[in-house]
XYZ file of C-alpha atoms in Angstrom:
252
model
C 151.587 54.596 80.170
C 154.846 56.397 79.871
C 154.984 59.692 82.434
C 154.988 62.044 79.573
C 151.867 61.478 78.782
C 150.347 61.409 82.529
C 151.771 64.763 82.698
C 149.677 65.874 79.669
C 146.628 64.280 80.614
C 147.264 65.885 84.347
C 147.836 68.791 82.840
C 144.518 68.289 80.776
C 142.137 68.163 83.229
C 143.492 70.769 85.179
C 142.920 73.185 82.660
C 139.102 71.702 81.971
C 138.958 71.852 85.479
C 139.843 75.768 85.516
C 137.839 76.491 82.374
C 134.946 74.947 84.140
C 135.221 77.278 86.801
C 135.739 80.023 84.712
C 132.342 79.593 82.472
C 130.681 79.242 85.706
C 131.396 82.242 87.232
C 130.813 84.569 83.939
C 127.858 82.345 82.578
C 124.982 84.873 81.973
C 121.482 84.702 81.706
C 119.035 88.051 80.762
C 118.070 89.347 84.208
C 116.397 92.379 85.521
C 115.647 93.480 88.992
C 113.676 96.168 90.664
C 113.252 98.268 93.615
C 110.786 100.867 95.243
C 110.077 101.969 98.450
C 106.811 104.057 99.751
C 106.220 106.254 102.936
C 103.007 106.812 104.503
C 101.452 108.997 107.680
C 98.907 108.562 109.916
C 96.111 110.838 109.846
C 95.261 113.151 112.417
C 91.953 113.498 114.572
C 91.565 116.885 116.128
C 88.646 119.104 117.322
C 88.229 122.477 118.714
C 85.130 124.150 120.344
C 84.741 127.678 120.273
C 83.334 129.175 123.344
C 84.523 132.574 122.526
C 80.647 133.874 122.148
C 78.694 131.497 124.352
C 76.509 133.723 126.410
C 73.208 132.903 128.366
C 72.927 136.299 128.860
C 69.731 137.933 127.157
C 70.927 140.362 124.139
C 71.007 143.044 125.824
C 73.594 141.622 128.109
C 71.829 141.303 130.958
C 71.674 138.194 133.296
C 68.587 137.479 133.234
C 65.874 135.039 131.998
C 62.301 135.174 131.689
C 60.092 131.671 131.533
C 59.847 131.696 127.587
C 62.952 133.246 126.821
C 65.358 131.027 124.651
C 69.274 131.634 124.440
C 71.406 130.150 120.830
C 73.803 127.905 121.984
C 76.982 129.616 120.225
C 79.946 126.637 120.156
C 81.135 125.754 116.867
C 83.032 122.225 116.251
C 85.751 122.660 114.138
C 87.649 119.117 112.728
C 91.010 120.541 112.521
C 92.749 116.733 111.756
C 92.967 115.679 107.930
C 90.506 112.872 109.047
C 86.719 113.244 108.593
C 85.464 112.711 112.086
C 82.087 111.873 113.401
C 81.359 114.397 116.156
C 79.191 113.397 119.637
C 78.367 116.368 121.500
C 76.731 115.828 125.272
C 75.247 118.766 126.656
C 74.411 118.972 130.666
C 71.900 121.431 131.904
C 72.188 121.815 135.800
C 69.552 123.772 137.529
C 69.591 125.060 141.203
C 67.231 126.702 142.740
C 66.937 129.761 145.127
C 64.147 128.891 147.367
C 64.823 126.543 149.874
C 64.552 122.998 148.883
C 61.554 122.257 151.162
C 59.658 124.984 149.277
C 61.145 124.059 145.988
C 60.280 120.460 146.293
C 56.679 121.425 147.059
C 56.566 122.789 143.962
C 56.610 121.079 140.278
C 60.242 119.840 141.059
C 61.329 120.033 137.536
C 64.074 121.278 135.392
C 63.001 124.717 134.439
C 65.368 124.784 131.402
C 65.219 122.581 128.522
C 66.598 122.763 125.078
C 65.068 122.732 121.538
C 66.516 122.854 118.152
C 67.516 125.822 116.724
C 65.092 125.225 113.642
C 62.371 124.368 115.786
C 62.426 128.406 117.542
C 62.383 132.113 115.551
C 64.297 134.718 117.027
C 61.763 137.348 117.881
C 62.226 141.500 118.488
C 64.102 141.592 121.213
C 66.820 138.998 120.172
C 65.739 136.251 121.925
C 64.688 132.929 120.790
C 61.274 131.305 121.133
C 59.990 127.671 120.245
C 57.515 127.658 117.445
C 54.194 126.935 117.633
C 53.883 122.670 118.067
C 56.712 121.838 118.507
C 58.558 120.000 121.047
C 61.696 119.904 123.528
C 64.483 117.361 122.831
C 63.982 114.628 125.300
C 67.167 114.925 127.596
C 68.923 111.484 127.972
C 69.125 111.875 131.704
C 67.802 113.833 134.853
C 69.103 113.395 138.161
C 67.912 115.176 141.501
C 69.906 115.892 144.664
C 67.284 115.648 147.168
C 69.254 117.300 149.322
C 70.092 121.009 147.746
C 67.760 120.666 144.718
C 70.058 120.706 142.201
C 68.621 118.972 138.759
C 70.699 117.879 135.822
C 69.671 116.943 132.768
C 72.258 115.367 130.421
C 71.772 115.425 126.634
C 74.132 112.718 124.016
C 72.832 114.068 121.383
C 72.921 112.907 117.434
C 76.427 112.495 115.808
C 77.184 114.901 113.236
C 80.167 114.163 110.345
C 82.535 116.795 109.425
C 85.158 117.028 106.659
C 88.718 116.740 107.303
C 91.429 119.881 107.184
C 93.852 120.347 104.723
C 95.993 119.584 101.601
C 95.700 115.619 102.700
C 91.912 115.823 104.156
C 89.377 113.125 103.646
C 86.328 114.511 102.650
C 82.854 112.169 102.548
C 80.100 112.540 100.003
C 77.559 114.599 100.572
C 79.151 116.936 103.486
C 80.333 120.032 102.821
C 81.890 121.522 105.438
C 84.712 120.741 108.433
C 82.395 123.028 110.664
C 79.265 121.868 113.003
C 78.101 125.220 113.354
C 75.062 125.948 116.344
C 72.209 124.045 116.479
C 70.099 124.005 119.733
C 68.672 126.755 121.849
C 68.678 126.479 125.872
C 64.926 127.226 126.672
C 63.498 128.249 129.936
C 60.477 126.629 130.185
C 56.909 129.103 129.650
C 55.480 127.387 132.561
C 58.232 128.092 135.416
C 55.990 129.659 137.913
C 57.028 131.534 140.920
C 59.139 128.999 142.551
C 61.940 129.464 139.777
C 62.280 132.609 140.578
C 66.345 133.629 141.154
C 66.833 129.652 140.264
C 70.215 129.705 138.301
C 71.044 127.468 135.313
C 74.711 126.295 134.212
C 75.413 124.957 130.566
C 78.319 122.133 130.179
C 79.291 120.814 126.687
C 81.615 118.113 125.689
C 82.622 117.277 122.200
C 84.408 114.177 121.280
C 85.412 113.166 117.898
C 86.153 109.847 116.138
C 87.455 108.454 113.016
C 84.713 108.163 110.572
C 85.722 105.813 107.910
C 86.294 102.438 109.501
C 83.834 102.890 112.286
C 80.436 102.098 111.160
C 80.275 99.301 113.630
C 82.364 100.901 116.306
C 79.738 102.158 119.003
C 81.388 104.785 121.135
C 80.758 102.965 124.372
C 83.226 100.747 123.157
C 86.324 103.254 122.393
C 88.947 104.108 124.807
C 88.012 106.449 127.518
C 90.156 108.257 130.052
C 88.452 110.224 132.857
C 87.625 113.855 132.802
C 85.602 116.244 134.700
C 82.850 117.552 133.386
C 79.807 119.432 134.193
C 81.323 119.462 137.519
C 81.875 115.480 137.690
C 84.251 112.870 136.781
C 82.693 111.993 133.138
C 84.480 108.785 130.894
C 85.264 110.541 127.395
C 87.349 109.431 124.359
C 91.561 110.146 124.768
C 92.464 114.078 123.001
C 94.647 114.228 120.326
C 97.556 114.704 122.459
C 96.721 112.168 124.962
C 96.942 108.360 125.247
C 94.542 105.878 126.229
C 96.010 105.504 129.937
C 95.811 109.565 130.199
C 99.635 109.909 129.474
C 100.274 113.609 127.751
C 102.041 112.781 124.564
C 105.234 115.420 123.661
């Protein structure tokens, strides 16, 4: 082959090679591509209990109760989180009596307070509240005696109730209609109290947790995350508050 034409055919397949190159890097195909991107939050679980008007005083404002009288528990629950929230309220009644405990104990030793629900009693005259006509007390949950000063408490975990959530993102559930658990039982000294209740005094604690509702059917509250608070003038396991963590760490 004479080197003219190796130079051509160098010179050849260079330029296929280029070309090659070049169609490669431009060769098109129809394409399309797309893009999104979503934000969410996580919702919010948070109660208040209004205290503001609970009173065991008798409506006249006077300290004092008479075997029969009855006295409205007055603590709204308010589910302030977006959440709807089932809502556990446990109510302690502690009883302690005047008499010494040698004469109490010779008597019926029993609590001499007890509650009912509200739409088991009428309000009469005077203002108070009185059980209706056959009906019955709720059974408390527990009673415990010190035998030493006499002191009786009767603890009462009593039924869930399911609120609403709050606000422009609230969950709402079907058939409730409100974000409020309004008053519902009525602290009841017993008809029966004879004279060794007399100057007895009676203390009413209430705690109110709240938990997620949707997702929770099977979650019993005995298994949830509990921190230890005082309550009722012990140290009571509850659920974490919305500002706090499951080891008891305040949140910022």
């Amino acid at each position: 082959m004479k080197p003219k034409n190796r130079r051509i055919k160098f010179a050849a397949a260079a330029s296929l090679a280029c070309l090659a190159l070049l169609i490669g890097a431009t060769l098109a195909y129809f394409t399309d591509r797309a893009s999104a991107t979503a934000s969410g939050t996580a919702g919010t679980v948070s109660i208040t209990l209004d205290d503001s008007a609970l009173s065991l005083l008798n409506p006249q404002g006077v300290d004092n109760f008479n075997p029969g009288d009855g006295r409205a528990i007055a603590a709204p629950v308010t589910n302030t989180g977006n959440k709807s929230v089932d809502v556990r309220q446990t109510m302690k009644v502690t009883m302690t009596p005047a008499s010494s405990v040698a004469s109490f104990t010779a008597a019926p030793n029993t609590m001499g307070w007890t509650l009912y629900a509200q739409s088991d009693c009428t309000q009469d005259a005077s203002g108070n509240w009185v059980p209706n006509a056959s009906t019955s007390p709720i059974a408390p949950t527990s009673v415990a005696t010190d035998a030493t000063t006499g002191v009786i408490t009767a603890s009462y975990v009593l039924p869930d109730a399911v609120l609403n959530g709050t606000g422009a993102n609230a969950e709402t559930e079907t058939g409730i209609s409100t974000n409020v658990l309004s008053n519902q039982y009525v602290l009841v000294m017993l008809p029966g109290s004879d004279n060794s209740y007399q100057g007895a005094t009676v203390d009413l604690s209430i705690l109110a947790e709240a938990k997620q509702h949707r997702n929770t059917s099977a979650v019993a509250w005995s298994s949830l995350q509990t921190v230890s608070v005082t309550f009722g003038g012990a140290a009571t396991d509850a659920v974490p508050a919305y500002n706090e963590t499951s080891d008891g760490t305040t949140i910022p």
